[in-house]
Coordinates of C-alpha atoms in Angstrom, one line a residue:
X226 CA 100.0 38.8 156.2
X227 CA 99.6 40.4 152.9
X228 CA 102.7 40.6 150.7
X229 CA 104.4 43.6 149.2
X230 CA 106.8 43.6 146.3
X231 CA 109.6 44.9 148.6
X232 CA 109.1 42.0 151.0
X233 CA 109.3 39.4 148.2
X234 CA 112.7 40.7 147.2
X235 CA 114.3 39.9 150.6
X236 CA 115.9 36.5 150.9
X237 CA 116.4 35.0 154.3
X238 CA 117.5 31.7 155.7
X239 CA 116.3 28.5 154.1
X240 CA 113.5 26.8 155.9
X241 CA 114.9 24.4 158.5
X242 CA 112.9 21.7 160.3
X243 CA 113.3 22.4 164.0
X244 CA 114.8 19.7 166.2
X245 CA 113.1 18.9 169.5
X246 CA 114.1 21.8 171.8
X247 CA 116.0 21.3 175.1
X248 CA 114.3 24.4 176.6
X249 CA 111.0 26.2 176.4
X250 CA 110.8 30.0 176.9
X251 CA 107.7 30.7 179.0
X252 CA 107.8 34.5 179.3
X253 CA 109.7 37.6 178.0
X254 CA 109.8 40.9 179.7
X255 CA 111.4 43.6 177.5
X256 CA 112.3 47.0 179.0
X257 CA 113.3 49.4 176.2
X258 CA 114.4 52.9 175.9
X259 CA 114.0 54.8 172.6
X260 CA 115.4 58.2 171.7
X261 CA 115.1 60.8 169.1
X262 CA 118.8 61.5 169.4
X263 CA 120.0 58.3 167.6
X264 CA 118.7 55.0 166.3
X265 CA 120.5 53.2 169.1
X266 CA 118.2 51.4 171.6
X267 CA 119.0 50.0 175.0
X268 CA 117.1 47.2 176.5
X269 CA 116.8 44.8 179.4
X270 CA 115.3 41.4 178.8
X271 CA 114.2 39.1 181.6
X272 CA 113.5 35.7 180.2
X273 CA 111.8 32.9 182.1
X274 CA 112.8 29.5 180.8
X275 CA 111.9 25.9 181.5
X276 CA 114.4 23.2 180.8
X277 CA 112.7 20.2 179.1
X278 CA 115.9 18.1 179.4
X279 CA 118.6 18.3 182.0
X280 CA 121.6 20.4 181.0
X281 CA 123.5 23.5 181.7
X282 CA 122.9 25.8 178.8
X283 CA 120.5 28.0 176.8
X284 CA 120.9 29.4 173.3
X285 CA 119.1 32.6 172.3
X286 CA 119.0 34.5 169.0
X287 CA 120.3 38.1 168.9
X288 CA 121.9 39.8 166.0
X289 CA 125.6 40.6 166.8
X290 CA 127.2 44.0 166.3
X291 CA 128.7 44.5 162.8
X292 CA 131.8 46.7 162.8
X293 CA 131.3 47.6 159.1
X294 CA 127.7 48.7 159.3
X295 CA 127.6 49.9 162.9
X296 CA 124.4 47.9 163.4
X297 CA 123.6 45.0 165.6
X298 CA 123.4 44.3 169.4
X299 CA 125.9 43.9 172.2
X300 CA 124.7 41.9 175.2
X301 CA 125.8 41.1 178.7
X302 CA 124.4 39.6 181.9
X303 CA 123.4 41.7 184.8
X304 CA 124.6 41.4 188.4
X305 CA 125.8 38.2 190.0
X306 CA 123.7 35.7 188.1
X307 CA 125.1 32.2 188.1
X308 CA 125.7 32.1 184.4
X309 CA 128.2 33.0 181.8
X310 CA 127.3 34.6 178.4
X311 CA 129.1 34.3 175.2
X312 CA 128.0 36.2 172.1
X313 CA 128.9 34.3 168.9
X314 CA 127.6 35.9 165.7
X315 CA 123.8 35.9 166.0
X316 CA 123.7 33.6 169.0
X317 CA 123.8 34.2 172.7
X318 CA 125.2 31.1 174.5
X319 CA 124.4 31.1 178.2
X320 CA 125.9 28.5 180.5
X321 CA 124.9 27.7 184.0
X322 CA 127.6 27.2 186.6
X323 CA 125.6 24.2 187.9
X324 CA 123.6 21.6 186.1
X325 CA 119.9 22.3 185.6
X326 CA 117.4 19.5 186.1
X327 CA 114.6 18.7 183.6
X328 CA 111.5 20.6 184.5
X329 CA 113.3 23.4 186.3
X330 CA 112.4 27.0 185.6
X331 CA 114.8 29.9 185.8
X332 CA 114.9 33.6 185.0
X333 CA 117.8 35.2 183.2
X334 CA 118.3 38.9 182.8
X335 CA 120.3 40.3 179.8
X336 CA 121.3 43.9 179.1
X337 CA 121.7 44.8 175.4
X338 CA 122.1 47.8 173.2
X339 CA 122.8 48.9 169.7
X340 CA 121.2 49.9 166.4
X341 CA 118.8 47.3 165.0
X342 CA 119.9 45.9 161.7
X343 CA 116.3 45.0 161.0
X344 CA 113.2 43.9 162.9
X345 CA 112.6 47.3 164.6
X346 CA 112.2 49.7 161.7
X347 CA 113.2 53.2 162.8
X348 CA 112.4 55.6 160.0
X349 CA 110.1 58.5 158.9
X350 CA 106.5 58.1 157.8
X351 CA 105.0 59.7 154.7
X352 CA 104.5 63.0 156.7
X353 CA 108.2 63.2 157.7
X354 CA 107.5 62.2 161.4
X355 CA 109.9 59.7 163.1
X356 CA 108.5 56.3 163.8
X357 CA 109.5 53.0 165.4
X358 CA 107.7 49.8 164.2
X359 CA 108.6 46.2 164.9
X360 CA 108.4 44.0 161.8
X361 CA 109.4 40.5 162.9
X362 CA 108.1 38.1 160.3
X363 CA 109.4 35.5 159.7
X364 CA 112.5 35.3 162.0
X365 CA 113.6 39.0 162.2
X366 CA 112.8 39.6 165.9
X367 CA 116.3 38.7 167.0
X368 CA 117.5 41.8 165.3
X369 CA 116.3 43.9 168.2
X370 CA 115.3 41.5 171.1
X371 CA 117.1 38.4 172.5
X372 CA 114.7 35.5 171.9
X373 CA 114.2 32.0 170.5
X374 CA 113.2 33.3 167.0
X375 CA 111.2 30.3 165.8
X376 CA 107.4 29.9 165.5
X377 CA 107.3 26.7 167.6
X378 CA 108.6 28.3 170.9
X379 CA 105.7 30.5 172.1
X380 CA 105.8 32.7 175.2
X381 CA 103.8 35.3 176.9
X382 CA 105.4 38.8 176.6
X383 CA 105.4 42.3 178.1
X384 CA 106.9 45.5 176.7
X385 CA 107.9 48.3 179.0
X386 CA 108.8 51.2 176.8
X387 CA 110.3 54.6 177.7
X388 CA 110.2 57.0 174.8
X389 CA 109.9 60.8 174.2
X390 CA 106.6 62.0 175.5
X391 CA 105.2 63.1 172.1
X392 CA 104.9 59.4 171.1
X393 CA 102.2 56.9 171.9
X394 CA 103.1 53.2 172.1
X395 CA 100.9 50.3 171.0
X396 CA 101.8 46.7 171.5
X397 CA 100.4 43.2 172.1
X398 CA 98.0 42.6 174.9
X399 CA 96.5 44.9 177.6
X400 CA 97.7 48.4 178.4
X401 CA 98.7 48.5 182.1
X402 CA 100.5 51.9 182.3
X403 CA 100.8 55.0 180.1
X404 CA 102.2 58.0 182.0
X405 CA 104.6 60.8 181.8
X406 CA 107.5 59.9 184.2
X407 CA 110.1 62.6 183.7
X408 CA 110.0 65.9 181.9
X409 CA 110.0 64.9 178.2
X410 CA 109.6 61.1 178.7
X411 CA 106.6 58.8 178.6
X412 CA 106.5 55.3 180.1
X413 CA 104.1 52.7 178.6
X414 CA 103.6 49.1 179.8
X415 CA 101.8 46.5 177.7
X416 CA 101.3 42.9 178.8
X417 CA 100.2 39.9 176.7
X418 CA 99.4 36.8 178.8
X419 CA 98.6 34.5 175.9
X420 CA 101.8 32.8 174.6
X421 CA 102.8 34.1 171.2
X422 CA 105.4 33.2 168.6
X423 CA 108.1 35.9 168.3
X424 CA 107.0 36.6 164.7
X425 CA 104.0 38.5 166.1
X426 CA 105.5 40.2 169.2
X427 CA 105.7 43.9 168.4
X428 CA 105.7 47.5 169.5
X429 CA 104.6 50.5 167.4
X430 CA 105.8 54.0 168.5
X431 CA 104.7 57.1 166.7
X432 CA 102.5 60.2 166.9
X433 CA 99.2 58.5 166.8
X434 CA 95.6 59.6 166.8
X435 CA 93.5 56.8 168.5
X436 CA 89.8 56.0 168.2
X437 CA 87.7 53.3 169.9
X438 CA 86.0 51.9 166.8
X439 CA 83.6 49.7 168.8
X440 CA 83.4 46.3 170.4
X441 CA 83.0 42.8 169.0
X442 CA 81.2 41.2 171.9
X443 CA 83.3 42.3 174.8
X444 CA 86.5 42.8 172.7
X445 CA 87.4 46.5 172.3
X446 CA 88.5 47.4 168.7
X447 CA 90.6 50.5 168.2
X448 CA 92.3 52.4 165.3
X449 CA 95.7 53.9 165.6
X450 CA 96.6 56.2 162.7
X451 CA 98.8 59.2 162.0
X452 CA 97.1 62.4 163.0
X453 CA 97.4 63.9 159.5
X454 CA 95.0 61.3 158.1
X455 CA 92.9 60.4 161.1
X456 CA 89.5 61.0 159.4
X457 CA 90.2 58.6 156.5
X458 CA 92.1 56.2 158.7
X459 CA 89.4 55.9 161.2
X460 CA 86.8 55.4 158.4
X461 CA 88.9 52.7 156.7
X462 CA 89.7 50.7 159.8
X463 CA 86.2 50.9 161.3
X464 CA 85.1 47.8 159.4
X465 CA 87.3 45.7 161.6
X466 CA 84.4 45.5 164.2
X467 CA 82.1 43.7 161.8
X468 CA 84.9 41.5 160.5
X469 CA 85.9 40.4 164.0
X470 CA 82.3 39.6 164.9
X471 CA 81.9 37.4 161.8
X472 CA 85.0 35.3 162.5
X473 CA 84.2 34.9 166.2
X474 CA 80.9 33.4 165.1
X475 CA 82.5 31.3 162.3
X476 CA 85.6 30.0 164.0
X477 CA 85.3 30.4 167.8
X478 CA 86.2 32.8 170.6
X479 CA 88.8 35.5 170.1
X480 CA 91.8 34.8 172.3
X481 CA 93.1 38.3 173.0
X482 CA 91.9 41.2 175.2
X483 CA 91.8 43.8 172.5
X484 CA 92.3 44.4 168.7
X485 CA 94.2 47.4 167.6
X486 CA 94.4 48.3 163.9
X487 CA 97.6 50.3 163.3
X488 CA 98.8 52.4 160.4
X489 CA 102.5 51.6 160.2
X490 CA 105.8 51.2 158.3
X491 CA 105.6 47.5 157.8
X492 CA 107.2 46.1 154.6
X493 CA 104.2 44.0 154.1
X494 CA 100.7 45.1 153.0
X495 CA 99.5 43.9 156.4
X496 CA 101.1 42.1 159.3
X497 CA 99.0 40.1 161.7
X498 CA 100.8 40.9 165.0
X499 CA 98.7 39.4 167.8
X500 CA 96.0 41.9 168.9
X501 CA 97.9 44.8 167.2
X502 CA 97.7 44.4 163.4
X503 CA 100.0 46.6 161.4
X504 CA 98.9 47.9 158.0
X505 CA 100.8 49.6 155.2
X506 CA 100.8 53.4 155.4
X507 CA 98.5 54.1 152.4
X508 CA 95.8 51.9 153.9
X509 CA 94.7 54.8 156.0
X510 CA 95.2 57.6 153.5
X511 CA 92.2 58.4 151.4
X512 CA 88.8 56.9 152.1
X513 CA 88.7 53.5 150.3
X514 CA 87.8 49.9 151.3
X515 CA 90.4 47.8 153.0
X516 CA 87.9 45.2 154.0
X517 CA 89.6 42.3 152.4
X518 CA 93.0 43.2 153.8
X519 CA 91.5 43.7 157.3
X520 CA 89.6 40.3 157.1
X521 CA 92.8 38.5 156.0
X522 CA 94.8 39.9 159.0
X523 CA 92.0 39.3 161.5
X524 CA 91.8 35.6 160.4
X525 CA 95.4 35.3 161.3
X526 CA 94.5 36.0 165.0
X527 CA 93.2 32.5 165.0
X528 CA 95.4 30.8 162.3
X529 CA 99.0 31.9 162.5
X530 CA 99.0 33.5 165.9
X531 CA 97.0 31.1 168.1
X532 CA 97.1 27.9 165.9
X533 CA 100.7 28.4 164.6
X534 CA 102.5 26.3 162.0
X535 CA 105.2 24.1 163.6
X536 CA 107.7 25.5 161.1
X537 CA 107.5 27.7 157.9
X538 CA 107.3 24.8 155.5
X539 CA 103.6 24.5 156.7
X540 CA 103.0 28.2 156.1
X541 CA 99.7 27.4 154.2
X542 CA 98.2 26.7 157.6
X543 CA 98.4 30.4 158.1
X544 CA 98.3 32.1 154.7
X545 CA 96.0 29.6 152.9
X546 CA 93.5 29.8 155.8
X547 CA 93.6 33.6 155.9
X548 CA 93.1 33.8 152.1
X549 CA 90.2 31.4 151.9
X550 CA 88.3 32.5 155.0
X551 CA 88.6 36.0 153.7
X552 CA 86.9 34.8 150.5
X553 CA 84.2 33.2 152.6
X554 CA 83.6 36.4 154.5
X555 CA 83.4 38.5 151.4
X556 CA 81.0 35.9 149.8
X557 CA 78.7 36.2 152.9
X558 CA 78.8 39.9 152.8
X559 CA 78.4 40.5 149.0
X560 CA 77.0 37.4 147.6
X561 CA 78.4 34.1 146.1
X562 CA 79.7 35.9 142.9
X563 CA 82.2 37.6 145.1
X564 CA 83.5 34.3 146.3
X565 CA 83.7 32.6 142.9
X566 CA 85.1 35.6 141.2
X567 CA 87.9 35.8 143.8
X568 CA 88.6 32.1 143.5
X569 CA 88.7 32.3 139.7
X570 CA 91.3 35.1 139.8
X571 CA 93.3 33.1 142.4
X572 CA 93.2 30.1 140.1
X573 CA 94.8 32.0 137.3
X574 CA 97.6 33.1 139.7
X575 CA 98.1 29.5 140.9
X576 CA 98.3 28.2 137.3
X577 CA 100.8 30.8 136.3
X578 CA 102.9 30.1 139.3
X579 CA 102.8 26.4 138.7
X580 CA 104.2 26.9 135.2
X581 CA 107.4 28.5 136.6
X582 CA 107.8 26.7 140.0
X583 CA 108.6 23.1 140.8
X584 CA 107.9 23.4 144.5
X585 CA 104.9 22.0 146.3
X586 CA 102.9 23.8 148.9
X587 CA 104.7 21.9 151.7
X588 CA 108.1 23.5 151.0
X589 CA 111.1 23.0 153.2
X590 CA 113.7 24.2 150.7
X591 CA 112.8 27.7 149.7
X592 CA 114.1 30.8 151.6
X593 CA 111.5 32.1 154.0
X594 CA 110.6 35.2 152.1
X595 CA 110.1 33.2 148.9
X596 CA 107.4 31.2 150.7
X597 CA 105.2 34.3 150.4
X598 CA 103.9 33.0 147.1
X599 CA 100.9 31.6 145.3
X600 CA 101.4 28.2 146.8
X601 CA 101.1 29.4 150.4
X602 CA 98.3 31.8 149.8
X603 CA 96.1 31.0 146.7
X604 CA 96.8 27.3 146.3
X605 CA 96.4 26.7 150.1
X606 CA 93.1 28.6 149.9
X607 CA 92.0 26.5 146.9
X608 CA 92.8 23.3 148.9
X609 CA 90.4 24.4 151.6
X610 CA 87.8 25.3 148.9
X611 CA 88.0 21.9 147.3
X612 CA 87.8 20.3 150.8
X613 CA 84.6 22.2 151.4
X614 CA 83.2 20.9 148.2
X615 CA 83.8 17.3 149.4
X616 CA 82.5 17.8 152.9
X617 CA 79.7 20.4 152.5
X618 CA 79.5 23.7 154.4
X619 CA 78.4 22.4 157.8
X620 CA 81.1 19.8 158.1
X621 CA 83.8 22.1 156.7
X622 CA 83.0 24.7 159.4
X623 CA 83.1 21.9 162.0
X624 CA 86.5 20.9 160.7
X625 CA 87.8 24.5 161.0
X626 CA 86.4 25.0 164.5
X627 CA 87.7 21.6 165.7
X628 CA 91.2 22.2 164.3
X629 CA 91.3 25.6 166.1
X630 CA 89.9 24.1 169.3
X631 CA 92.6 21.5 169.4
X632 CA 95.6 23.7 168.3
X633 CA 94.7 27.2 169.5
X634 CA 97.7 28.1 171.7
X635 CA 99.8 25.3 170.2
X636 CA 101.7 24.5 167.0
X637 CA 100.5 22.2 164.2
X638 CA 101.8 20.5 161.1
X639 CA 99.7 19.7 158.0
X640 CA 99.2 16.1 159.2
X641 CA 97.5 17.4 162.3
X642 CA 94.9 19.3 160.2
X643 CA 94.5 16.2 158.0
X644 CA 93.8 14.1 161.0
X645 CA 91.2 16.5 162.3
X646 CA 89.5 16.8 158.9
X647 CA 89.3 13.0 158.6
X648 CA 87.9 12.6 162.1
X649 CA 85.2 15.2 161.7
X650 CA 84.2 14.3 158.2
X651 CA 84.6 10.5 158.5
X652 CA 86.2 10.6 155.1
X653 CA 89.6 9.2 153.9
X654 CA 91.4 12.4 152.9
X655 CA 95.1 11.5 152.9
X656 CA 95.3 11.1 149.1
X657 CA 93.4 14.4 148.6
X658 CA 95.9 16.3 150.7
X659 CA 98.9 14.4 149.4
X660 CA 98.2 15.3 145.7
X661 CA 97.3 18.9 146.3
X662 CA 99.9 19.9 149.0
X663 CA 102.9 17.6 148.6
X664 CA 103.0 17.6 144.8
X665 CA 104.1 20.6 142.7
X666 CA 101.8 21.9 140.0
X667 CA 98.1 21.4 139.1
X668 CA 96.1 19.1 136.8
X669 CA 96.4 20.2 133.2
X670 CA 93.3 19.1 131.4
X671 CA 92.2 18.7 127.8
X672 CA 88.4 18.9 127.7
X673 CA 86.9 18.1 124.3
X674 CA 83.2 17.5 123.4
X675 CA 80.8 17.5 120.6
X676 CA 77.0 17.3 120.4
X677 CA 75.4 14.6 118.4
X678 CA 72.1 16.3 117.7
X679 CA 70.5 13.2 116.1
X680 CA 71.3 11.0 119.1
X681 CA 70.7 13.9 121.6
X682 CA 73.9 13.2 123.3
X683 CA 77.1 15.1 124.2
X684 CA 80.2 13.0 123.8
X685 CA 82.8 14.2 126.3
X686 CA 86.5 13.3 126.6
X687 CA 88.7 14.5 129.5
X688 CA 92.5 13.9 129.3
X689 CA 95.1 14.6 132.0
X690 CA 98.1 16.0 130.3
X691 CA 100.5 16.3 133.3
X692 CA 102.9 13.5 134.2
X693 CA 101.4 12.3 137.5
X694 CA 97.7 11.6 137.6
X695 CA 95.2 13.3 140.0
X696 CA 91.9 12.0 141.4
X697 CA 89.1 14.6 141.6
X698 CA 85.4 15.2 140.9
X699 CA 84.6 17.5 138.0
X700 CA 81.3 19.1 137.1
X701 CA 79.9 20.0 133.7
X702 CA 76.9 22.2 133.0
X703 CA 74.8 21.6 129.9
X704 CA 73.7 25.0 128.6
X705 CA 71.0 26.1 126.1
X706 CA 71.3 29.8 125.2
X707 CA 73.1 30.6 128.5
X708 CA 70.4 28.7 130.5
X709 CA 71.6 25.8 132.5
X710 CA 69.7 22.6 131.6
X711 CA 71.6 20.1 133.7
X712 CA 74.7 19.6 135.9
X713 CA 76.7 16.4 135.7
X714 CA 79.6 15.3 137.9
X715 CA 82.2 12.8 137.0
X716 CA 85.1 11.3 139.0
X717 CA 88.3 11.7 137.1
X718 CA 91.3 9.5 137.9
X719 CA 92.6 8.0 134.6
X720 CA 94.7 9.5 131.9
X721 CA 91.8 9.6 129.5
X722 CA 88.1 9.2 130.3
X723 CA 85.1 9.5 128.0
X724 CA 81.4 10.1 128.9
X725 CA 78.1 10.4 127.2
X726 CA 75.5 13.0 128.4
X727 CA 71.9 12.7 127.2
X728 CA 70.3 16.0 126.3
X729 CA 66.6 16.4 125.7
X730 CA 66.5 20.0 124.7
X731 CA 66.5 21.4 121.2
X732 CA 68.6 24.2 119.7
X733 CA 72.2 25.3 120.4
X734 CA 73.8 23.2 123.2
X735 CA 77.0 24.2 125.1
X736 CA 79.0 22.3 127.7
X737 CA 80.8 24.3 130.4
X738 CA 83.5 22.7 132.5
X739 CA 83.6 23.6 136.2
X740 CA 80.8 26.2 135.9
X741 CA 80.7 27.0 139.6
X742 CA 84.5 27.3 140.1
X743 CA 85.0 24.2 142.3
X744 CA 88.2 22.7 140.8
X745 CA 91.8 23.9 140.7
X746 CA 93.1 23.0 137.2
X747 CA 94.8 24.4 134.1
X748 CA 93.4 24.1 130.6
X749 CA 95.6 22.6 127.9
X750 CA 97.3 25.4 126.0

C-alpha cells in the first residue's frame, strides 16, 4: 500500500510473533445487509475450519460492542449447532460440545450486527454521496467481520451483499450475481477461490461508473470510479492494463480472475486488496499520472497478497518489493535515469529516517501502523537494489520468480527469501541480509581524496564512521570535465581503507563516489 499522513498517525497493537495455530480457517462466507437508514450492519458468517490439533475450541476476532461509543458487534450462534459461543472483548470463543479430532473440518455459522468501529468505513465521498469501503490493513477486519485477523491464516472468501439498489458492489474475486431482488434492493455475490489474508478481503459499495479498461492476457481490467469524475478517473486508471502486463511477464502468472481499480475512501494512498485495489479519492479527480501508485499496488498482488509475510515484522517482503519493482517498471518505461533518480531520492529518505530511528527493517517491536516507514518501503527497496548489483539482472529476476513460485499462496519469512536467493545465485548472502535488514541504520562514510598530478594518481581514503562495520562494494568514477574516464570498484570492510588510482589524463580530475547510485550510505556530516 501507499501511505497517507492520516494512516501514519494511527497506532495499533504492537507486532506479535504468531504461535503455531491449532486451527486453520479454510473459507469465509459473509452475507451482509447494508442500509441508508443507519450505519448499523447485519451479517451472517459461515466459516469452514480445519482443526490442526485435536481440541474442542476455536477463537475468532470480532470487535465487541462498546456501550460508550455505541460501536462494535454483537454475535450469536444460529440454530441448533453443537457449540457454545462466548464474546469476551474482541474475541469470540467457540466451544464444541464434543472433542474435535486433528484433521477434522467443520462449518460454524455466526449471526452478528452493529456499527463498525473501524474496518468498514461508512462515510460520504467528496461529492457528498454515501459510501461503504472496507479498509482492513493491518488487522482491522475484525471490526466488521468475524475472522482470524492475522496474515498467516489465509482463506478463500465470498461476499453476498444486499444494499439499496442505487449502489454497485465491488469485491475480491469473480462476480457471480448482481440483480435487483426486491423493490429498492440489490443483491450482489462475489467469490474469491484463491486463499487470502484478511487484510485484503474487502467490499466497496458506492454509486460507481464502471469501465472495462482492457485485458492483460486473459485477465479483465476494470475501473470503478464515482460518476462525477468518470472521464478523468477512467483515463487515470487505464494505465493498469500495461502495468499488469509488465509484471505478469517479469514475475509470473497473475493469480486472480480479474483486476478492478477502485476510487475509494481508503485512509491510505492506495490499498492492494486482492483483485480489487482501492485508491485515494483524488487519484481519479483531474487527469494526471498515477502510474507509480498503480504499479506499486499491482506488485502487491504477487507480494503481499499471494506471497504474504508470515507476520508484520517481515513487512518489507511486501512493501520493499512493491517499492523496488515499481522503480524497475518506471526505469523500463522511461529510461535508467528514472530508476536512479527515484533511488537517490529514496536514499535521502532512508538516511534521514536512520538518524532518528534505532529500529532495523525486521522490526517486531513497533506498532503496526508505525511500520509504514522508510525501513519497510525505501530501505527494503534498496536491499533488493543492492542484491541486484551483486547478482546481475538475469539472476535477480530468477530469484524474484523462484521466490514467488515457492511462496505464492503461502506465507514467508525473510529467511525464506534469503534461502531462495542463495540457492538461485549460488552466493553466500546471509551476511549481506543480516547487516542490511537486522541492523538499524546505514553506513556513514567519510570519503576523502586528492590528486597527485605529478604522480598521476588519486589517493583515496574511505572511513566508516558508524559503530558497527559493514561489508560492501563501492564504485568510484574518475572524471575529466564531466566525462567519465574510468570506473573502479573496491571492497570495503575495514574501519579505514586507502587506495591509489592511476590516472593517465591531463587537466582537472574529479572523483565521484557511487556515480551510478548502487550503494545505500550516508556521507559524513
